[in-house]
C-alpha cells in the first residue's frame, strides 16, 4: 500500500520551474488550481493552456484510482495495451458491489460470494499489472485514497464522480470514465478543457453544531446543481486553514453535487497534521519544501475578483447547520428554517432512518462528533426513535473508532454498523419497510439524494446533513425538531436538551488497523494468470478490434436513423444492464435500444433490409454481422451527450457498425468512438440528414486519402435506384487517423510495446 515517495519527489522537482514559467507566460500571479494544472501539463501543451479556456489540453496525471464497478471494463481494455505494468501508480477498490442488509460481517460474506468472479478477476488483473488491490471490506475508494495516496499538488483521475474528495489534501482529483483511466494506465496523455475558476473565500471559524459539511451544503444552495459545471472550485482564506483535512475532503467530495470538475484546498498545517497522523511524514516534509507553490499566490487571495471567474464568500462564524433536500442536494435549508419548510411542504415529518458515514463523512472527526451526540442519548435516557446505521469509510477508521469505543456507543444507542462500503449510498440497501407506498423520510450524511438513490423507492424523501445533525434527528425521529433549540422528552418523562457535539480531529492514540485489506501486486506479474471464467455472464476478455481494410466503405446498410436526443444512455442503457458492464457481448444487447427510429417514431424497432421485417436494434445488427454486412448509424444533434460511458462506443464497434454519421457529436463520445477505431463523421450540411432513407445502402468515399481537415464523401443509394451524394466533415487529427487505421488506439500501443 506504500505511497510512492519517489514519484511525489519527481512531481515536486518540476513544480517550481513549471510555476515560474507559467507566471512569466501569463504575466500574472497564479491561483493554486492553475499551479497544479500547469505542473501537470503534457510537454508541448503549455501555450494552449496559458490561453485559458480556448482548447482542450493534454495532462499527465500522477495516479489512477478505480472502483470495482467501473474498473471492470477499464481493466479489460487496459489488457489490450500489451503493457507488462500500468504506466502510473493505480489502485482498485472493492466498495460498490456490497449490499447492506443485516450488518457488516454477514453482508460482506454474502457479497464475497455473489461477486466472487468479479473480485477474482479484479484481484488477479491487479496482481499481474502492478495495481494495488483493496479487497471487499477494505473501505470506500475516496476515504482509502485520502488516507493513503492523496498528496498536496498532485493530480489524479478516478473512475468515480466523487474522486474530488482528494482535494481536501490539495490534490486536483477528477472523476472520469473507464476509457480515460485505461488511457492513462496505458501511458497516453489525458485531456481536459482548461476549466473556469470559482474562488470560495472562507472567513471566521466553525463552532457548536456547524461543521465542514455545512460549508458545502451552503455552497450547493448558492451555486445549485449546475453552477459548478466546467469549473474548479478553489477554497482559501483563514477559515479554510482552520478546517481539518478530512473536513476539507467532505467539502471537495460533495462539490460533485454542484457539477464542478473538482474542488481543491491549499496545503496548510492541517494537511501536514493529517499526513503525519496517517504515517506519511515523508510527504509532509517534501511538501514543506515547496509550500509556497502548494497554495495560491498572496496577490490572488488579496484580490480574488481579479483572478477568479466567480467569487463566493462565507463567514464560518455565522454559518448555521444545514439540511438539504428532499430529492436534490441544492435545496438548502438553514436548520432554523427547516422545521417550517417540512410543515409548509407537507414532507413526512416522521423520520424513519438516519444513516451516517459513506465516503463523504466517515472521518475520525465525523464519527467522534456523532458519537458525542449518541452518548447523550444513552446518558440522558433518550430512546432513539428512528433506525440508525453507520457506514465506516475504511477499515482503518472502523478499527480505530471501534478501539476507542465509539462503535460501542452507537450500538448502545441502537445503531447498526454496516460494511466499510458504499451500501445504502448507491442503492445497495435492502431496506426493511412495511409499506413502500407510504411517503416517508430518511436523512443521511451522504452526498446525493435524488429520488430512489438510496432505496429505489420514489416515495422516500431523502435529506442530507452532517453526521452529528443526522444522529440528533435519528434520536428525535422527527424532522421538525431543531437540536440547537428544542428539548426532547426522555424515558423518565423529563425534558432534556442535547449539548453541542464534541469531536477529535485526530485519534489521540493514533490510527490503527490489524488488516487494512490491501493486496500488493506481484513484483513480476508475467506468470500471473488473469481469472475469467469463459462461461461467465458478467465478464469476458476482449479481442482486439480488426484494423481498417484499407479501402473505402461500400454497401453499408442503414441500421437506424436516430431522431432527436440520443444520449449515451439511449445508446447503452444503465439500470439492469450494469451487471454486464464487464461482458461486452452481453451488454451489447442494449445497443441503441433507447434511440427513436425516425421511420416509425419507435424505440428499439428497426427494419432489417435483408428480411424486410422490423426487429430490435441489437438483433438486427447481429443479423447483418452474421452476413458479413457493415452498417451505419445516423444521428441528430449532440449525439452521445451525457455520461462518458465507454460502452456506448464499444458496443457498436463490437457488433460491426462501421460508421456513425450525425449532425453533431458530444465531444467525449466522439473521442471515445475514435479511440475504439470507429469512424465518426458529421454532415457538412445538416439538412443532408433529411436525405437519408430507411432502405438506403451507403458508401463512404475518400478514406484511402483520409487526412486532417479533408472532407469525405457519403453516397446514399436509395431503394428506388436514385442516389444522393454529399460532403461530410471529421475532426480526426493525424494520430487519430492512425487509431482508425489500426482499428483502435490500444492496437497501436500494443504494437509499440511489442517492438
Ligand atoms: S459512498 Fe456513495 S458517493 Fe461515495 S463512492 Fe460510494 S456510492 Fe459513491
XYZ file of C-alpha atoms and ligand atoms in Angstrom:
763
model
C 0.000 0.000 0.000
C 3.066 2.155 0.213
C 2.611 5.544 -1.418
C 5.265 6.375 -3.939
C 7.549 8.990 -2.361
C 9.895 8.963 -5.369
C 7.019 9.749 -7.693
C 5.936 12.644 -5.464
C 9.501 13.922 -5.372
C 9.609 13.956 -9.166
C 6.361 15.924 -9.285
C 7.747 18.455 -6.799
C 11.088 18.660 -8.644
C 9.429 20.032 -11.755
C 6.904 22.102 -9.836
C 8.909 25.295 -9.256
C 10.151 25.509 -12.840
C 6.696 24.953 -14.261
C 5.077 27.512 -11.951
C 7.759 30.115 -12.733
C 7.297 29.534 -16.491
C 3.539 29.879 -16.164
C 3.833 33.127 -14.191
C 6.143 34.511 -16.848
C 3.952 33.396 -19.757
C 0.712 34.700 -18.258
C 2.306 37.784 -16.674
C 0.225 37.462 -13.518
C 0.096 35.789 -10.114
C -1.492 32.337 -10.082
C -4.266 30.534 -8.278
C -3.477 27.147 -6.723
C -5.589 25.449 -9.392
C -3.512 26.978 -12.176
C -0.276 25.977 -10.487
C -1.276 22.337 -10.156
C -2.655 22.181 -13.690
C 0.428 23.846 -15.185
C 2.679 21.499 -13.218
C 0.920 18.537 -14.857
C 0.751 19.666 -18.470
C 1.984 17.228 -21.041
C 5.073 18.546 -22.764
C 4.161 20.917 -25.590
C 0.705 21.895 -24.425
C 1.729 24.884 -22.312
C 0.794 27.617 -24.783
C -2.700 26.228 -25.300
C -3.132 26.075 -21.531
C -1.947 29.621 -20.894
C -4.632 30.910 -23.285
C -7.151 29.644 -20.726
C -10.429 28.092 -21.822
C -9.826 28.065 -25.567
C -8.964 24.473 -26.042
C -8.547 21.004 -24.684
C -5.160 20.459 -23.150
C -3.194 17.269 -22.533
C -2.232 16.459 -18.943
C -0.119 13.775 -17.306
C -1.869 12.678 -14.074
C 0.173 11.097 -11.266
C -2.294 8.408 -10.231
C -5.393 6.440 -11.220
C -7.998 5.078 -8.782
C -10.844 2.783 -9.832
C -13.896 1.454 -8.039
C -14.960 -2.132 -8.678
C -17.968 -1.441 -10.908
C -16.201 0.845 -13.377
C -12.796 -0.857 -13.111
C -14.004 -3.967 -14.904
C -14.182 -2.570 -18.448
C -11.289 -0.150 -17.843
C -9.019 -3.081 -16.977
C -10.350 -5.400 -19.674
C -9.420 -2.654 -22.127
C -6.076 -1.986 -20.465
C -5.157 -5.646 -21.016
C -5.351 -4.868 -24.748
C -2.480 -2.419 -24.469
C 0.063 -5.211 -24.077
C 1.957 -3.429 -21.307
C 3.583 -5.526 -18.575
C 2.597 -2.929 -15.951
C 0.480 0.204 -15.642
C 2.252 3.418 -16.661
C 1.274 5.316 -13.469
C 0.551 4.102 -9.909
C -3.021 2.755 -9.870
C -5.405 1.124 -7.404
C -8.691 -0.820 -7.467
C -11.211 -0.559 -4.614
C -13.982 -3.113 -3.989
C -16.702 -0.973 -2.490
C -19.706 -0.590 -4.794
C -20.982 -4.169 -5.002
C -21.669 -4.874 -1.320
C -25.355 -4.820 -0.380
C -26.278 -3.553 3.076
C -28.919 -5.768 4.632
C -28.153 -7.152 8.072
C -24.789 -5.857 9.237
C -21.110 -5.663 8.315
C -19.983 -9.270 8.665
C -22.933 -11.107 7.128
C -23.331 -8.612 4.288
C -19.635 -8.751 3.432
C -19.632 -12.543 3.275
C -22.716 -12.533 1.050
C -21.057 -10.027 -1.297
C -17.859 -12.088 -1.484
C -19.994 -14.996 -2.590
C -22.240 -13.182 -5.067
C -19.449 -11.198 -6.672
C -16.723 -13.825 -6.463
C -15.971 -13.890 -10.184
C -15.681 -10.086 -10.340
C -13.431 -9.913 -7.264
C -11.272 -12.803 -8.526
C -10.843 -11.046 -11.863
C -10.010 -7.678 -10.293
C -7.574 -9.252 -7.805
C -5.752 -11.237 -10.475
C -5.610 -8.477 -13.099
C -4.308 -6.068 -10.435
C -1.714 -8.588 -9.303
C -0.494 -9.061 -12.870
C -0.231 -5.446 -13.945
C 1.219 -3.778 -10.850
C -2.047 -2.368 -9.487
C -2.768 -2.071 -5.750
C -5.893 -4.036 -4.874
C -8.151 -3.118 -1.961
C -10.315 -6.114 -1.109
C -14.036 -6.004 -0.321
C -14.366 -4.659 3.218
C -11.183 -2.541 2.983
C -13.198 0.617 2.532
C -14.651 3.148 0.148
C -12.364 4.337 -2.645
C -12.261 8.038 -1.696
C -11.624 7.538 2.005
C -8.907 4.959 1.276
C -7.303 7.314 -1.250
C -7.365 10.213 1.218
C -5.747 8.055 3.905
C -3.102 6.537 1.671
C -2.478 8.189 -1.670
C -3.660 11.803 -1.918
C -0.867 14.361 -1.731
C -0.722 18.168 -1.998
C -0.149 19.467 -5.515
C -0.788 16.084 -7.161
C -3.142 15.201 -9.988
C -5.285 12.086 -10.015
C -8.085 10.714 -12.132
C -10.584 8.225 -10.744
C -13.423 6.244 -12.267
C -15.998 7.650 -9.872
C -17.750 11.022 -9.602
C -16.631 11.691 -6.031
C -12.922 11.382 -6.827
C -12.597 15.141 -5.982
C -12.618 14.074 -2.296
C -8.786 14.089 -2.503
C -8.945 17.885 -2.986
C -9.091 18.003 0.811
C -5.382 17.234 0.764
C -4.628 19.721 -2.015
C -4.847 17.360 -4.977
C -6.582 18.059 -8.275
C -8.621 14.863 -8.439
C -11.147 14.397 -11.214
C -13.826 11.779 -11.888
C -13.621 10.231 -15.378
C -14.936 7.307 -17.424
C -13.172 3.962 -17.724
C -11.739 4.827 -21.163
C -9.776 7.755 -19.700
C -8.436 5.585 -16.889
C -7.391 2.977 -19.424
C -5.540 5.605 -21.498
C -3.579 6.968 -18.539
C -2.678 3.482 -17.298
C -1.574 2.669 -20.856
C 0.674 5.747 -20.938
C -1.423 8.073 -23.076
C -1.986 11.696 -22.061
C -5.329 12.753 -20.634
C -7.155 15.781 -21.959
C -9.301 18.347 -20.221
C -10.699 21.672 -21.351
C -8.991 24.275 -19.212
C -11.639 24.967 -16.560
C -13.239 28.142 -15.276
C -12.155 29.084 -11.764
C -14.534 29.669 -8.870
C -12.994 31.003 -5.660
C -14.635 30.438 -2.283
C -13.235 32.644 0.448
C -13.838 31.274 3.929
C -13.552 33.669 6.847
C -14.202 33.114 10.585
C -14.227 29.749 12.357
C -16.769 26.954 12.821
C -18.264 26.378 16.249
C -21.005 24.430 18.002
C -23.177 22.317 15.733
C -21.760 23.696 12.485
C -19.304 21.558 10.545
C -17.447 21.348 7.257
C -20.458 19.597 5.738
C -22.472 22.777 6.233
C -19.996 24.719 4.095
C -20.709 22.565 1.043
C -24.440 22.364 1.819
C -24.482 26.166 1.776
C -22.322 26.367 -1.387
C -24.699 23.894 -3.088
C -27.599 26.186 -2.196
C -25.787 29.165 -3.721
C -24.439 27.559 -6.891
C -27.186 24.914 -7.474
C -26.577 21.561 -9.121
C -25.357 23.198 -12.320
C -23.403 26.185 -11.008
C -20.026 24.484 -10.920
C -20.180 22.996 -14.413
C -16.868 23.308 -16.236
C -15.240 24.897 -13.186
C -12.742 24.034 -10.498
C -13.658 25.418 -7.087
C -10.715 26.673 -5.012
C -11.220 27.333 -1.278
C -8.975 29.772 0.567
C -8.813 32.197 3.488
C -8.271 31.913 7.252
C -11.483 29.884 7.536
C -10.107 27.310 5.103
C -6.936 26.974 7.127
C -8.978 26.300 10.275
C -10.715 23.224 8.814
C -9.356 19.710 9.300
C -8.050 17.909 6.200
C -10.893 15.398 6.405
C -13.427 18.231 6.704
C -11.934 19.720 3.557
C -12.292 16.288 1.938
C -16.028 16.354 2.730
C -16.380 19.743 1.042
C -14.469 18.674 -2.072
C -16.295 15.343 -2.233
C -19.697 16.968 -2.389
C -18.503 19.537 -4.927
C -19.606 16.863 -7.406
C -23.174 17.841 -6.487
C -22.739 21.324 -7.977
C -21.350 19.817 -11.188
C -17.799 21.074 -10.541
C -14.918 19.418 -12.381
C -13.257 19.253 -8.986
C -12.558 21.294 -5.836
C -9.310 21.956 -4.025
C -7.784 23.400 -0.854
C -4.212 24.584 -0.417
C -1.564 22.805 1.625
C -1.509 24.062 5.223
C -0.765 22.960 8.777
C -3.986 20.897 8.951
C -2.914 18.954 5.865
C 0.507 18.371 7.423
C -1.137 17.116 10.654
C -3.234 14.640 8.684
C -0.299 13.435 6.606
C 1.791 12.863 9.721
C -1.152 11.218 11.532
C -1.633 8.787 8.649
C 2.071 7.858 8.760
C 3.125 9.918 5.756
C 5.593 12.243 7.460
C 7.789 11.964 4.367
C 5.189 13.631 2.179
C 4.626 16.441 4.690
C 8.386 17.060 4.798
C 8.591 17.162 0.989
C 5.537 19.416 0.707
C 7.074 21.825 3.211
C 9.989 22.347 0.812
C 7.713 23.864 -1.867
C 4.827 25.030 0.282
C 4.631 28.467 -1.381
C 3.641 26.652 -4.604
C 1.047 24.476 -2.906
C -1.262 27.409 -2.295
C -2.421 30.323 -4.449
C -0.291 33.463 -4.684
C -0.926 36.096 -1.988
C -1.929 38.708 -4.611
C -4.652 36.354 -5.853
C -6.182 35.845 -2.427
C -5.932 39.574 -1.632
C -7.964 40.489 -4.725
C -9.744 37.295 -5.741
C -12.259 39.049 -8.032
C -9.398 39.844 -10.413
C -8.283 36.238 -10.788
C -11.343 34.012 -10.406
C -14.322 33.929 -12.777
C -16.625 33.985 -9.744
C -16.031 34.564 -6.034
C -18.208 33.495 -3.100
C -17.532 34.476 0.499
C -18.761 32.526 3.519
C -18.226 33.508 7.152
C -17.850 30.268 9.097
C -18.558 32.051 12.389
C -22.078 32.799 11.129
C -22.696 29.537 9.301
C -25.733 27.623 10.553
C -26.005 23.841 10.278
C -27.908 22.996 7.099
C -30.263 20.285 5.923
C -30.565 19.909 2.139
C -33.333 18.205 0.223
C -35.519 16.418 -0.482
C -34.799 14.975 -3.949
C -31.981 17.376 -4.782
C -28.805 18.318 -2.901
C -29.066 22.045 -3.661
C -32.336 22.720 -1.823
C -30.526 24.190 1.181
C -32.248 24.923 4.497
C -30.526 26.521 7.476
C -31.621 24.499 10.490
C -33.597 27.473 11.869
C -35.846 27.415 8.769
C -36.035 23.659 8.220
C -38.936 22.718 10.521
C -41.177 25.320 8.907
C -40.170 24.073 5.435
C -41.099 20.496 6.410
C -44.537 21.647 7.579
C -45.211 24.028 4.669
C -44.261 21.482 2.043
C -46.041 18.659 3.788
C -42.942 16.472 3.752
C -43.243 13.446 6.048
C -42.082 14.782 9.438
C -41.565 11.360 10.987
C -38.010 10.260 10.364
C -37.738 6.554 9.589
C -33.985 6.091 9.167
C -30.845 8.138 9.863
C -27.683 6.979 8.082
C -24.193 8.286 8.788
C -20.840 7.579 7.204
C -20.025 6.977 3.493
C -17.040 8.334 1.587
C -18.291 11.857 2.298
C -18.442 11.822 6.079
C -16.753 8.996 7.913
C -13.586 10.545 9.252
C -12.449 10.136 12.827
C -13.677 13.672 13.470
C -17.114 12.911 11.988
C -17.530 9.704 13.970
C -16.419 11.241 17.264
C -18.740 14.237 16.864
C -21.702 11.994 16.019
C -20.783 9.634 18.874
C -20.805 12.540 21.324
C -24.477 13.015 20.445
C -25.160 9.270 20.619
C -23.571 9.153 24.083
C -26.025 11.787 25.252
C -28.952 9.633 24.139
C -27.609 6.935 26.472
C -26.721 9.280 29.354
C -29.927 11.288 29.172
C -32.196 8.209 28.861
C -33.455 9.115 25.427
C -34.878 6.298 23.348
C -33.764 6.504 19.702
C -36.898 6.832 17.592
C -35.579 6.147 14.077
C -33.446 3.322 12.714
C -29.797 4.331 12.666
C -26.894 2.960 10.608
C -23.179 3.712 10.481
C -21.083 3.104 7.339
C -17.362 3.479 8.080
C -15.314 4.721 5.126
C -12.345 2.436 5.647
C -11.168 -0.464 7.781
C -8.570 1.851 9.315
C -11.257 4.266 10.509
C -13.540 1.414 11.587
C -10.827 -0.313 13.576
C -9.703 2.913 15.214
C -13.170 4.132 16.240
C -14.017 0.644 17.472
C -10.814 0.532 19.544
C -11.704 3.917 21.002
C -15.190 2.772 21.993
C -17.300 4.840 19.600
C -18.917 1.929 17.768
C -19.933 0.622 21.177
C -21.617 3.951 21.879
C -23.583 3.769 18.639
C -24.630 0.194 19.467
C -25.913 1.349 22.868
C -27.967 3.977 21.096
C -29.435 1.248 18.852
C -27.259 1.772 15.774
C -26.228 -0.926 13.292
C -22.729 -0.875 11.837
C -22.681 -1.715 8.129
C -19.751 -2.930 5.996
C -16.984 -0.482 5.029
C -18.547 0.036 1.601
C -20.960 2.171 -0.394
C -24.058 0.164 0.553
C -27.102 2.402 1.018
C -25.385 5.378 -0.588
C -25.553 3.764 -4.039
C -28.835 1.945 -3.570
C -27.189 -1.286 -2.387
C -29.604 -1.329 0.532
C -32.214 -3.968 1.296
C -34.221 -1.534 3.406
C -36.755 -3.067 5.758
C -40.052 -1.297 5.294
C -43.608 -2.443 5.988
C -45.199 -0.278 3.270
C -43.126 1.048 0.350
C -46.090 3.036 -0.988
C -46.057 5.304 2.085
C -44.463 8.741 1.734
C -41.516 8.594 4.122
C -38.379 10.465 5.164
C -34.763 9.443 5.692
C -31.730 11.607 6.412
C -28.127 10.777 5.567
C -24.671 12.263 5.851
C -24.010 11.117 2.244
C -23.829 13.409 -0.772
C -26.593 12.515 -3.250
C -30.306 12.411 -2.501
C -32.046 12.172 -5.859
C -35.298 10.167 -5.931
C -34.707 6.427 -5.485
C -30.932 6.859 -4.978
C -30.741 5.091 -1.601
C -33.579 2.563 -1.521
C -35.103 2.599 -5.027
C -38.384 3.925 -3.590
C -39.791 7.095 -5.250
C -41.816 7.796 -2.066
C -38.692 8.230 0.038
C -37.833 11.855 0.824
C -34.066 11.865 1.403
C -32.360 14.757 3.175
C -28.630 15.386 3.607
C -26.873 16.849 6.673
C -23.744 16.439 8.802
C -23.330 13.180 10.778
C -23.989 14.961 14.097
C -27.227 16.515 12.829
C -28.304 13.149 11.357
C -27.624 11.475 14.713
C -29.679 14.082 16.571
C -32.579 13.658 14.151
C -32.396 9.858 14.464
C -32.753 10.201 18.231
C -35.697 12.608 17.890
C -37.317 10.702 14.995
C -38.877 13.971 13.948
C -37.736 16.375 11.215
C -39.443 19.346 12.854
C -37.038 19.047 15.795
C -34.259 21.634 15.987
C -31.394 20.150 18.043
C -29.948 23.610 18.680
C -33.006 24.960 20.448
C -35.572 22.240 21.194
C -35.884 19.729 24.022
C -36.874 16.053 23.889
C -38.869 14.022 26.397
C -36.808 11.181 27.835
C -37.884 7.780 29.161
C -38.349 9.285 32.627
C -40.678 11.953 31.266
C -38.121 14.747 31.667
C -37.392 17.461 29.119
C -33.742 17.218 28.043
C -31.652 19.143 25.565
C -28.754 17.838 23.512
C -25.436 19.580 24.101
C -23.248 20.709 21.229
C -21.213 17.930 19.619
C -17.607 17.449 20.660
C -15.111 15.726 18.419
C -11.467 14.967 17.885
C -9.738 15.842 14.656
C -7.233 13.003 15.061
C -7.169 9.919 17.324
C -5.119 10.583 20.459
C -3.628 7.089 20.311
C -3.128 7.354 16.546
C -4.773 5.395 13.761
C -4.516 1.640 13.929
C -5.624 -1.322 11.878
C -4.998 -5.049 12.012
C -5.694 -5.929 8.388
C -6.301 -2.964 6.125
C -7.470 -5.295 3.336
C -4.714 -4.440 0.874
C -3.146 -6.808 -1.635
C 0.149 -5.620 -3.115
C 0.741 -6.595 -6.737
C 3.335 -9.161 -7.745
C 6.830 -7.772 -8.413
C 6.880 -9.750 -11.637
C 3.355 -10.292 -12.918
C 4.326 -12.114 -16.095
C 3.355 -15.515 -14.689
C 0.109 -14.354 -13.069
C -2.972 -15.608 -14.836
C -5.966 -13.286 -15.097
C -9.027 -15.171 -13.886
C -12.045 -15.013 -16.167
C -14.397 -17.953 -16.441
C -15.200 -18.440 -20.149
C -18.771 -19.324 -19.111
C -19.230 -16.131 -17.097
C -22.162 -13.881 -17.974
C -20.576 -10.874 -16.212
C -17.020 -10.908 -17.545
C -15.483 -11.520 -20.925
C -11.933 -10.989 -22.124
C -11.804 -8.638 -25.093
C -10.461 -9.456 -28.526
C -8.688 -6.642 -30.370
C -10.886 -4.897 -32.916
C -9.952 -5.510 -36.557
C -7.812 -2.986 -38.406
C -9.268 -0.948 -41.288
C -9.229 -2.974 -44.515
C -7.572 -0.165 -46.478
C -10.462 0.625 -48.844
C -13.484 2.899 -48.935
C -16.515 1.529 -47.089
C -19.235 0.492 -49.542
C -22.651 -1.095 -49.341
C -23.233 -0.239 -45.675
C -26.849 -0.776 -44.593
C -28.615 1.879 -42.553
C -29.095 0.332 -39.098
C -31.022 3.236 -37.596
C -31.544 6.909 -38.259
C -31.998 8.143 -34.710
C -34.335 11.081 -34.236
C -33.814 13.809 -31.647
C -31.909 13.323 -28.416
C -29.610 10.316 -28.387
C -27.536 10.309 -25.202
C -25.081 7.622 -24.103
C -27.994 6.279 -22.044
C -30.056 5.833 -25.239
C -27.037 4.113 -26.815
C -26.111 1.947 -23.808
C -28.791 1.933 -21.109
C -27.856 1.630 -17.441
C -30.116 0.060 -14.764
C -30.273 -3.731 -15.036
C -27.644 -3.740 -17.796
C -24.911 -2.563 -15.442
C -24.325 -6.095 -14.192
C -22.967 -6.908 -17.656
C -20.543 -3.975 -17.790
C -17.576 -6.395 -17.792
C -19.058 -8.519 -20.608
C -19.062 -6.651 -23.880
C -21.089 -9.172 -25.836
C -23.863 -9.415 -23.267
C -24.131 -5.692 -22.605
C -24.238 -5.113 -26.360
C -27.778 -6.471 -26.239
C -28.777 -2.999 -25.055
C -27.177 -1.200 -28.024
C -29.285 1.777 -29.101
C -32.451 0.287 -27.635
C -33.390 3.713 -26.293
C -32.927 5.581 -29.590
C -36.041 6.633 -31.528
C -36.176 5.392 -35.130
C -37.140 8.314 -37.423
C -39.071 5.926 -39.713
C -41.634 4.750 -37.164
C -41.097 7.018 -34.138
C -40.475 3.909 -32.063
C -37.613 2.848 -29.835
C -35.848 -0.452 -30.483
C -37.685 -1.215 -33.724
C -35.739 -1.018 -36.991
C -36.141 -2.526 -40.439
C -33.844 -5.400 -41.324
C -33.143 -4.776 -45.009
C -32.301 -8.457 -45.519
C -35.743 -9.657 -44.428
C -37.923 -6.537 -44.617
C -39.034 -7.249 -41.035
C -38.889 -4.862 -38.086
C -36.987 -6.047 -35.031
C -34.913 -4.905 -32.052
C -31.772 -2.931 -32.916
C -29.207 -5.345 -31.384
C -30.776 -8.449 -33.010
C -30.981 -6.706 -36.380
C -27.359 -5.650 -36.141
C -26.278 -9.163 -35.177
C -28.040 -10.468 -38.311
C -26.110 -8.036 -40.532
C -22.900 -9.043 -38.766
C -23.627 -12.732 -39.324
C -23.975 -11.975 -43.048
C -20.715 -10.000 -43.101
C -22.512 -6.747 -43.898
C -21.323 -3.455 -42.398
C -23.821 -0.874 -41.164
C -24.047 2.813 -40.378
C -25.861 4.678 -37.607
C -27.214 8.135 -38.427
C -27.984 10.618 -35.661
C -29.124 14.124 -34.857
C -27.509 16.971 -32.904
C -25.185 16.406 -29.921
C -25.185 12.648 -30.424
C -23.706 10.808 -27.410
C -24.200 13.531 -24.801
C -24.489 12.510 -21.134
C -22.238 10.239 -19.132
C -18.869 9.345 -20.593
C -19.569 5.608 -20.534
C -17.233 3.843 -22.937
C -19.698 1.033 -23.628
C -21.641 3.420 -25.886
C -18.637 3.489 -28.226
C -17.535 -0.118 -27.765
C -20.878 -1.816 -28.413
C -21.411 -0.558 -31.991
C -17.781 -1.361 -32.741
C -18.154 -4.868 -31.312
C -21.364 -5.573 -33.247
C -19.965 -4.454 -36.597
C -21.285 -0.899 -37.084
C -18.713 0.785 -39.356
C -19.552 4.480 -39.061
C -21.611 6.967 -37.067
C -22.869 9.907 -39.164
C -24.554 12.701 -37.207
C -25.382 16.403 -37.290
C -23.035 16.943 -34.347
C -21.299 14.919 -31.624
C -20.951 15.395 -27.892
C -17.205 15.735 -27.687
C -16.367 12.988 -25.197
C -18.383 10.425 -27.092
C -16.751 11.462 -30.364
C -13.315 10.926 -28.788
C -14.405 7.575 -27.344
C -15.501 6.451 -30.826
C -12.166 7.488 -32.288
C -10.276 5.588 -29.592
C -12.197 2.419 -30.471
C -11.259 2.802 -34.156
C -14.773 3.769 -35.232
C -15.397 6.299 -38.000
C -17.352 9.258 -36.577
C -18.370 11.855 -39.183
C -20.730 14.836 -39.360
C -22.958 16.232 -42.110
C -21.234 19.254 -43.683
C -24.775 20.489 -44.354
C -27.095 19.324 -41.528
C -30.011 19.397 -43.998
C -28.497 16.312 -45.683
C -29.767 14.357 -42.649
C -33.199 14.507 -44.320
C -31.877 12.754 -47.432
C -31.163 9.525 -45.547
C -33.906 6.936 -46.172
C -34.807 3.757 -44.349
C -33.771 1.327 -47.125
C -30.515 3.049 -48.077
C -27.225 1.356 -48.874
C -24.430 3.770 -48.148
C -20.834 4.294 -49.334
C -18.182 6.382 -47.609
C -15.545 7.584 -50.066
C -12.183 9.253 -49.581
C -10.816 7.010 -46.831
C -7.771 5.996 -48.875
C -6.638 9.618 -48.664
C -8.051 10.231 -45.134
C -6.305 13.348 -43.818
C -6.861 16.003 -41.127
C -9.287 18.711 -42.253
C -10.143 16.956 -45.533
C -13.800 16.152 -46.130
C -15.058 12.673 -47.003
C -17.985 11.905 -49.313
C -21.122 9.935 -48.479
C -23.212 8.379 -51.249
C -26.766 7.222 -50.461
C -28.167 4.553 -52.803
C -31.928 4.678 -52.377
C -34.260 1.725 -52.908
C -35.855 3.347 -55.989
C -32.496 3.393 -57.774
C -31.832 7.109 -57.252
C -28.890 8.354 -55.216
C -27.653 11.361 -53.259
C -24.086 12.375 -52.624
C -22.755 14.953 -50.180
C -19.652 16.002 -48.241
C -19.134 15.088 -44.589
C -16.701 16.535 -42.046
C -14.495 14.895 -39.476
C -12.220 16.104 -36.676
C -9.550 13.372 -36.780
C -6.010 14.622 -36.311
C -3.036 12.704 -37.721
C -2.717 10.491 -34.652
C -6.435 9.742 -34.523
C -6.359 8.726 -38.201
C -3.708 6.194 -37.201
C -6.088 4.920 -34.500
C -8.762 4.470 -37.174
C -6.397 2.629 -39.491
C -5.096 0.336 -36.730
C -8.615 -0.472 -35.519
C -8.238 1.408 -32.226
C -5.756 3.338 -30.076
C -4.917 0.310 -27.930
C -3.907 -1.678 -31.010
C -1.208 0.921 -31.646
C 0.090 0.833 -28.094
C 0.171 -2.964 -28.217
C 2.208 -2.825 -31.410
C 4.615 -0.302 -29.859
C 5.023 -2.433 -26.749
C 5.778 -5.498 -28.868
C 8.646 -3.684 -30.650
S -20.112 6.034 -0.701
Fe -21.609 6.795 -2.158
S -20.766 8.642 -3.063
Fe -19.116 7.512 -2.019
S -18.152 6.288 -3.629
Fe -19.704 5.031 -2.644
S -21.559 5.349 -3.851
Fe -20.154 6.957 -4.392
